[in-house]
mmCIF file with all atom_site columns, C-alpha atoms in Angstrom:
data_model
loop_
_atom_site.group_PDB
_atom_site.id
_atom_site.type_symbol
_atom_site.label_atom_id
_atom_site.label_alt_id
_atom_site.label_comp_id
_atom_site.label_asym_id
_atom_site.label_entity_id
_atom_site.label_seq_id
_atom_site.pdbx_PDB_ins_code
_atom_site.Cartn_x
_atom_site.Cartn_y
_atom_site.Cartn_z
_atom_site.occupancy
_atom_site.B_iso_or_equiv
_atom_site.pdbx_formal_charge
_atom_site.auth_seq_id
_atom_site.auth_comp_id
_atom_site.auth_asym_id
_atom_site.auth_atom_id
_atom_site.pdbx_PDB_model_num
ATOM 1   C CA . MET A 1 1   ? 1.954   17.387  -44.950 1.00 45.00 ? 1   MET A CA 1
ATOM 2   C CA . ALA A 1 2   ? 1.150   20.035  -41.910 1.00 49.00 ? 2   ALA A CA 1
ATOM 3   C CA . ASN A 1 3   ? 3.257   19.669  -38.760 1.00 49.00 ? 3   ASN A CA 1
ATOM 4   C CA . VAL A 1 4   ? 1.513   19.214  -36.010 1.00 47.00 ? 4   VAL A CA 1
ATOM 5   C CA . PRO A 1 5   ? 2.688   20.868  -32.576 1.00 48.00 ? 5   PRO A CA 1
ATOM 6   C CA . HIS A 1 6   ? 2.882   18.493  -29.684 1.00 46.00 ? 6   HIS A CA 1
ATOM 7   C CA . ARG A 1 7   ? 0.283   18.395  -27.269 1.00 45.00 ? 7   ARG A CA 1
ATOM 8   C CA . LYS A 1 8   ? 0.708   18.896  -23.688 1.00 47.00 ? 8   LYS A CA 1
ATOM 9   C CA . LYS A 1 9   ? -1.518  15.885  -21.155 1.00 48.00 ? 9   LYS A CA 1
ATOM 10  C CA . PRO A 1 10  ? -5.141  16.895  -21.075 1.00 48.00 ? 10  PRO A CA 1
ATOM 11  C CA . LYS A 1 11  ? -5.680  19.418  -17.653 1.00 50.00 ? 11  LYS A CA 1
ATOM 12  C CA . GLU A 1 12  ? -8.373  19.656  -15.593 1.00 49.00 ? 12  GLU A CA 1
ATOM 13  C CA . ASN A 1 13  ? -9.512  23.380  -14.454 1.00 50.00 ? 13  ASN A CA 1
ATOM 14  C CA . GLY A 1 14  ? -7.111  24.703  -16.061 1.00 45.00 ? 14  GLY A CA 1
ATOM 15  C CA . LEU A 1 15  ? -4.633  22.173  -14.031 1.00 46.00 ? 15  LEU A CA 1
ATOM 16  C CA . GLU A 1 16  ? -2.421  19.906  -14.823 1.00 51.00 ? 16  GLU A CA 1
ATOM 17  C CA . ARG A 1 17  ? -3.543  16.793  -12.793 1.00 63.00 ? 17  ARG A CA 1
ATOM 18  C CA . ARG A 1 18  ? -0.669  15.747  -10.755 1.00 79.00 ? 18  ARG A CA 1
ATOM 19  C CA . LYS A 1 19  ? 0.056   12.044  -8.678  1.00 85.00 ? 19  LYS A CA 1
ATOM 20  C CA . ALA A 1 20  ? -1.134  12.354  -5.221  1.00 88.00 ? 20  ALA A CA 1
ATOM 21  C CA . LYS A 1 21  ? 2.024   12.492  -2.898  1.00 92.00 ? 21  LYS A CA 1
ATOM 22  C CA . VAL A 1 22  ? 1.723   10.033  -0.573  1.00 93.00 ? 22  VAL A CA 1
ATOM 23  C CA . VAL A 1 23  ? 3.230   8.100   2.231   1.00 95.00 ? 23  VAL A CA 1
ATOM 24  C CA . MET A 1 24  ? 2.710   4.385   2.536   1.00 94.00 ? 24  MET A CA 1
ATOM 25  C CA . PHE A 1 25  ? 3.220   2.936   5.914   1.00 94.00 ? 25  PHE A CA 1
ATOM 26  C CA . GLY A 1 26  ? 3.994   -0.635  6.438   1.00 91.00 ? 26  GLY A CA 1
ATOM 27  C CA . GLY A 1 27  ? 7.455   -2.368  3.963   1.00 87.00 ? 27  GLY A CA 1
ATOM 28  C CA . GLY A 1 28  ? 6.419   -6.117  4.921   1.00 86.00 ? 28  GLY A CA 1
ATOM 29  C CA . LEU A 1 29  ? 4.516   -8.188  3.180   1.00 85.00 ? 29  LEU A CA 1
ATOM 30  C CA . ILE A 1 30  ? 2.105   -6.212  1.531   1.00 84.00 ? 30  ILE A CA 1
ATOM 31  C CA . GLY A 1 31  ? 3.616   -3.012  1.067   1.00 85.00 ? 31  GLY A CA 1
ATOM 32  C CA . ARG A 1 32  ? 6.250   -5.151  -1.645  1.00 87.00 ? 32  ARG A CA 1
ATOM 33  C CA . GLN A 1 33  ? 3.437   -6.343  -2.676  1.00 86.00 ? 33  GLN A CA 1
ATOM 34  C CA . LEU A 1 34  ? 1.877   -3.267  -3.383  1.00 87.00 ? 34  LEU A CA 1
ATOM 35  C CA . LEU A 1 35  ? 4.684   -1.030  -4.104  1.00 88.00 ? 35  LEU A CA 1
ATOM 36  C CA . PRO A 1 36  ? 5.629   -0.701  -7.593  1.00 88.00 ? 36  PRO A CA 1
ATOM 37  C CA . LEU A 1 37  ? 1.416   -0.188  -8.417  1.00 86.00 ? 37  LEU A CA 1
ATOM 38  C CA . TYR A 1 38  ? 1.969   2.955   -6.240  1.00 88.00 ? 38  TYR A CA 1
ATOM 39  C CA . LYS A 1 39  ? 5.443   3.616   -7.853  1.00 89.00 ? 39  LYS A CA 1
ATOM 40  C CA . LYS A 1 40  ? 2.769   4.281   -10.583 1.00 87.00 ? 40  LYS A CA 1
ATOM 41  C CA . VAL A 1 41  ? -0.008  5.626   -10.003 1.00 86.00 ? 41  VAL A CA 1
ATOM 42  C CA . PHE A 1 42  ? 0.744   7.967   -6.541  1.00 90.00 ? 42  PHE A CA 1
ATOM 43  C CA . ASN A 1 43  ? 4.259   9.874   -6.101  1.00 92.00 ? 43  ASN A CA 1
ATOM 44  C CA . LEU A 1 44  ? 5.454   7.816   -3.520  1.00 93.00 ? 44  LEU A CA 1
ATOM 45  C CA . VAL A 1 45  ? 7.739   10.285  -0.929  1.00 95.00 ? 45  VAL A CA 1
ATOM 46  C CA . ALA A 1 46  ? 8.383   7.787   1.931   1.00 96.00 ? 46  ALA A CA 1
ATOM 47  C CA . ILE A 1 47  ? 7.784   4.374   3.496   1.00 96.00 ? 47  ILE A CA 1
ATOM 48  C CA . ALA A 1 48  ? 7.093   4.557   6.963   1.00 95.00 ? 48  ALA A CA 1
ATOM 49  C CA . ASP A 1 49  ? 7.868   1.522   8.965   1.00 94.00 ? 49  ASP A CA 1
ATOM 50  C CA . ASN A 1 50  ? 7.896   -0.118  12.885  1.00 93.00 ? 50  ASN A CA 1
ATOM 51  C CA . ASP A 1 51  ? 11.009  -1.741  11.861  1.00 92.00 ? 51  ASP A CA 1
ATOM 52  C CA . PRO A 1 52  ? 13.788  1.277   13.194  1.00 92.00 ? 52  PRO A CA 1
ATOM 53  C CA . SER A 1 53  ? 16.229  -1.743  11.352  1.00 92.00 ? 53  SER A CA 1
ATOM 54  C CA . LYS A 1 54  ? 14.546  -0.052  8.167   1.00 91.00 ? 54  LYS A CA 1
ATOM 55  C CA . ASN A 1 55  ? 15.026  3.454   9.020   1.00 90.00 ? 55  ASN A CA 1
ATOM 56  C CA . GLY A 1 56  ? 17.546  5.394   6.702   1.00 91.00 ? 56  GLY A CA 1
ATOM 57  C CA . SER A 1 57  ? 17.628  2.654   4.483   1.00 91.00 ? 57  SER A CA 1
ATOM 58  C CA . PHE A 1 58  ? 16.016  2.050   1.305   1.00 93.00 ? 58  PHE A CA 1
ATOM 59  C CA . LEU A 1 59  ? 13.186  0.075   -0.741  1.00 91.00 ? 59  LEU A CA 1
ATOM 60  C CA . ALA A 1 60  ? 12.902  -0.228  -4.781  1.00 91.00 ? 60  ALA A CA 1
ATOM 61  C CA . GLY A 1 61  ? 14.815  3.873   -4.017  1.00 93.00 ? 61  GLY A CA 1
ATOM 62  C CA . VAL A 1 62  ? 12.100  4.872   -1.677  1.00 94.00 ? 62  VAL A CA 1
ATOM 63  C CA . PRO A 1 63  ? 13.647  6.135   1.700   1.00 96.00 ? 63  PRO A CA 1
ATOM 64  C CA . ILE A 1 64  ? 12.288  4.468   5.118   1.00 95.00 ? 64  ILE A CA 1
ATOM 65  C CA . ILE A 1 65  ? 11.302  6.615   7.112   1.00 96.00 ? 65  ILE A CA 1
ATOM 66  C CA . SER A 1 66  ? 10.007  6.679   11.343  1.00 95.00 ? 66  SER A CA 1
ATOM 67  C CA . PRO A 1 67  ? 7.028   7.426   12.058  1.00 96.00 ? 67  PRO A CA 1
ATOM 68  C CA . THR A 1 68  ? 7.641   10.574  13.654  1.00 95.00 ? 68  THR A CA 1
ATOM 69  C CA . ASP A 1 69  ? 9.227   11.853  10.891  1.00 95.00 ? 69  ASP A CA 1
ATOM 70  C CA . ILE A 1 70  ? 5.910   11.271  8.633   1.00 95.00 ? 70  ILE A CA 1
ATOM 71  C CA . SER A 1 71  ? 4.912   14.698  10.169  1.00 91.00 ? 71  SER A CA 1
ATOM 72  C CA . SER A 1 72  ? 7.877   16.591  8.433   1.00 92.00 ? 72  SER A CA 1
ATOM 73  C CA . MET A 1 73  ? 7.350   14.825  5.163   1.00 91.00 ? 73  MET A CA 1
ATOM 74  C CA . GLU A 1 74  ? 5.263   17.136  2.822   1.00 93.00 ? 74  GLU A CA 1
ATOM 75  C CA . TYR A 1 75  ? 2.564   14.662  1.596   1.00 93.00 ? 75  TYR A CA 1
ATOM 76  C CA . ASP A 1 76  ? -1.429  14.367  0.776   1.00 93.00 ? 76  ASP A CA 1
ATOM 77  C CA . TYR A 1 77  ? -2.505  11.200  2.257   1.00 92.00 ? 77  TYR A CA 1
ATOM 78  C CA . VAL A 1 78  ? -0.695  8.424   4.409   1.00 94.00 ? 78  VAL A CA 1
ATOM 79  C CA . MET A 1 79  ? -1.600  5.232   2.641   1.00 92.00 ? 79  MET A CA 1
ATOM 80  C CA . ILE A 1 80  ? -2.138  1.968   5.179   1.00 92.00 ? 80  ILE A CA 1
ATOM 81  C CA . SER A 1 81  ? -0.195  -0.748  3.631   1.00 89.00 ? 81  SER A CA 1
ATOM 82  C CA . SER A 1 82  ? -0.623  -3.268  5.944   1.00 85.00 ? 82  SER A CA 1
ATOM 83  C CA . THR A 1 83  ? -2.717  -6.158  7.820   1.00 81.00 ? 83  THR A CA 1
ATOM 84  C CA . SER A 1 84  ? -2.301  -4.299  11.435  1.00 85.00 ? 84  SER A CA 1
ATOM 85  C CA . LEU A 1 85  ? -5.136  -1.370  10.361  1.00 86.00 ? 85  LEU A CA 1
ATOM 86  C CA . ALA A 1 86  ? -6.669  -0.030  12.900  1.00 88.00 ? 86  ALA A CA 1
ATOM 87  C CA . VAL A 1 87  ? -3.561  -0.704  15.839  1.00 91.00 ? 87  VAL A CA 1
ATOM 88  C CA . ILE A 1 88  ? -1.411  2.162   12.751  1.00 92.00 ? 88  ILE A CA 1
ATOM 89  C CA . ARG A 1 89  ? -4.782  4.526   12.007  1.00 92.00 ? 89  ARG A CA 1
ATOM 90  C CA . ARG A 1 90  ? -4.277  4.590   15.973  1.00 93.00 ? 90  ARG A CA 1
ATOM 91  C CA . GLN A 1 91  ? -0.795  5.527   15.809  1.00 94.00 ? 91  GLN A CA 1
ATOM 92  C CA . LEU A 1 92  ? -1.076  8.094   13.341  1.00 95.00 ? 92  LEU A CA 1
ATOM 93  C CA . LEU A 1 93  ? -4.048  9.339   15.028  1.00 94.00 ? 93  LEU A CA 1
ATOM 94  C CA . GLU A 1 94  ? -1.584  9.589   18.323  1.00 95.00 ? 94  GLU A CA 1
ATOM 95  C CA . LEU A 1 95  ? 1.097   11.443  15.940  1.00 95.00 ? 95  LEU A CA 1
ATOM 96  C CA . ASP A 1 96  ? -1.213  14.284  15.144  1.00 93.00 ? 96  ASP A CA 1
ATOM 97  C CA . ILE A 1 97  ? -2.076  12.637  11.594  1.00 93.00 ? 97  ILE A CA 1
ATOM 98  C CA . PRO A 1 98  ? -5.511  14.031  10.467  1.00 93.00 ? 98  PRO A CA 1
ATOM 99  C CA . ASN A 1 99  ? -8.034  11.329  10.085  1.00 91.00 ? 99  ASN A CA 1
ATOM 100 C CA . GLU A 1 100 ? -9.033  12.571  6.057   1.00 91.00 ? 100 GLU A CA 1
ATOM 101 C CA . ARG A 1 101 ? -5.822  12.086  5.256   1.00 92.00 ? 101 ARG A CA 1
ATOM 102 C CA . ILE A 1 102 ? -4.938  8.033   6.519   1.00 92.00 ? 102 ILE A CA 1
ATOM 103 C CA . LYS A 1 103 ? -5.972  6.087   3.416   1.00 89.00 ? 103 LYS A CA 1
ATOM 104 C CA . ASP A 1 104 ? -6.565  2.193   4.098   1.00 84.00 ? 104 ASP A CA 1
ATOM 105 C CA . TYR A 1 105 ? -4.794  0.046   0.355   1.00 71.00 ? 105 TYR A CA 1
ATOM 106 C CA . ASP A 1 106 ? -8.315  -0.713  0.104   1.00 65.00 ? 106 ASP A CA 1
ATOM 107 C CA . ASP A 1 107 ? -9.681  2.518   0.589   1.00 56.00 ? 107 ASP A CA 1
ATOM 108 C CA . GLN A 1 108 ? -11.997 3.763   -2.455  1.00 43.00 ? 108 GLN A CA 1
ATOM 109 C CA . THR A 1 109 ? -11.613 6.841   -2.304  1.00 38.00 ? 109 THR A CA 1
ATOM 110 C CA . ILE A 1 110 ? -8.700  7.378   -3.770  1.00 47.00 ? 110 ILE A CA 1
ATOM 111 C CA . ARG A 1 111 ? -9.239  5.800   -7.121  1.00 47.00 ? 111 ARG A CA 1
ATOM 112 C CA . ILE A 1 112 ? -6.650  3.417   -8.366  1.00 46.00 ? 112 ILE A CA 1
ATOM 113 C CA . ARG A 1 113 ? -6.903  2.123   -11.392 1.00 41.00 ? 113 ARG A CA 1
ATOM 114 C CA . GLU A 1 114 ? -5.313  -1.004  -11.428 1.00 43.00 ? 114 GLU A CA 1
ATOM 115 C CA . ARG A 1 115 ? -5.844  -3.025  -8.011  1.00 47.00 ? 115 ARG A CA 1
ATOM 116 C CA . PHE A 1 116 ? -3.894  -6.101  -5.467  1.00 50.00 ? 116 PHE A CA 1
ATOM 117 C CA . PRO A 1 117 ? -5.694  -8.909  -7.161  1.00 55.00 ? 117 PRO A CA 1
ATOM 118 C CA . TRP A 1 118 ? -7.395  -9.451  -2.865  1.00 51.00 ? 118 TRP A CA 1
ATOM 119 C CA . ASP A 1 119 ? -9.723  -12.313 -3.963  1.00 55.00 ? 119 ASP A CA 1
ATOM 120 C CA . ALA A 1 120 ? -6.885  -13.904 -5.757  1.00 56.00 ? 120 ALA A CA 1
ATOM 121 C CA . LEU A 1 121 ? -5.057  -13.646 -2.543  1.00 56.00 ? 121 LEU A CA 1
ATOM 122 C CA . VAL A 1 122 ? -7.672  -15.178 -0.460  1.00 61.00 ? 122 VAL A CA 1
ATOM 123 C CA . LEU A 1 123 ? -8.614  -18.363 -2.385  1.00 62.00 ? 123 LEU A CA 1
ATOM 124 C CA . LEU A 1 124 ? -4.689  -18.799 -2.789  1.00 64.00 ? 124 LEU A CA 1
ATOM 125 C CA . GLY A 1 125 ? -4.312  -18.534 0.740   1.00 68.00 ? 125 GLY A CA 1
ATOM 126 C CA . ALA A 1 126 ? -7.991  -21.205 1.349   1.00 69.00 ? 126 ALA A CA 1
ATOM 127 C CA . ILE A 1 127 ? -6.311  -23.643 -0.742  1.00 74.00 ? 127 ILE A CA 1
ATOM 128 C CA . GLY A 1 128 ? -2.853  -23.429 1.410   1.00 71.00 ? 128 GLY A CA 1
ATOM 129 C CA . THR A 1 129 ? -4.931  -23.904 4.393   1.00 76.00 ? 129 THR A CA 1
ATOM 130 C CA . ALA A 1 130 ? -7.026  -26.695 2.964   1.00 73.00 ? 130 ALA A CA 1
ATOM 131 C CA . VAL A 1 131 ? -3.943  -28.540 1.739   1.00 73.00 ? 131 VAL A CA 1
ATOM 132 C CA . VAL A 1 132 ? -1.620  -28.139 4.724   1.00 74.00 ? 132 VAL A CA 1
ATOM 133 C CA . ALA A 1 133 ? -5.067  -29.422 6.646   1.00 74.00 ? 133 ALA A CA 1
ATOM 134 C CA . LEU A 1 134 ? -5.417  -32.789 4.597   1.00 76.00 ? 134 LEU A CA 1
ATOM 135 C CA . LEU A 1 135 ? -1.610  -33.671 4.143   1.00 78.00 ? 135 LEU A CA 1
ATOM 136 C CA . LEU A 1 136 ? -1.573  -32.950 8.684   1.00 78.00 ? 136 LEU A CA 1
ATOM 137 C CA . PHE A 1 137 ? -4.613  -35.473 8.677   1.00 75.00 ? 137 PHE A CA 1
ATOM 138 C CA . ALA A 1 138 ? -3.396  -37.664 6.475   1.00 77.00 ? 138 ALA A CA 1
ATOM 139 C CA . ALA A 1 139 ? 0.364   -38.038 8.841   1.00 77.00 ? 139 ALA A CA 1
ATOM 140 C CA . ILE A 1 140 ? -2.279  -37.859 11.839  1.00 80.00 ? 140 ILE A CA 1
ATOM 141 C CA . LYS A 1 141 ? -3.903  -41.402 9.920   1.00 73.00 ? 141 LYS A CA 1
ATOM 142 C CA . ILE A 1 142 ? -0.444  -42.743 9.115   1.00 78.00 ? 142 ILE A CA 1
ATOM 143 C CA . VAL A 1 143 ? 0.786   -42.512 12.342  1.00 73.00 ? 143 VAL A CA 1
ATOM 144 C CA . GLU A 1 144 ? -2.088  -43.948 14.018  1.00 72.00 ? 144 GLU A CA 1
ATOM 145 C CA . PHE A 1 145 ? -1.619  -46.888 11.378  1.00 67.00 ? 145 PHE A CA 1
ATOM 146 C CA . VAL A 1 146 ? 2.038   -47.757 12.749  1.00 63.00 ? 146 VAL A CA 1
#
């Protein structure tokens, strides 16, 4: 049996495809849920967060920085991983981050093969809200009965 040389990853236009360098903005609930996916799909260089107590620490091995430190980083995109999209986008623009480099976690301009199941999260939230409302209604009826 002949020796077959090991093949490298396919190249695109003569260049090896590289992962985009990303600064994730937001180390809260959404950021922590997206972190494993982002680490797999992107070259995650840092996590920016407005909470000064987080700055200088690490989340899953990724350094947490102040948003003011983003401009000193080498990155392709800043991915907003928070529900405060408009507020953070405005903050990033005030920090002179170019608008074309700011992406939302659900932005279709960056193709992510696996996506966070937002539909399932919304459904669970709706079910949870319905259960809480039902329990409150039952508690009110019990109090009225007593």
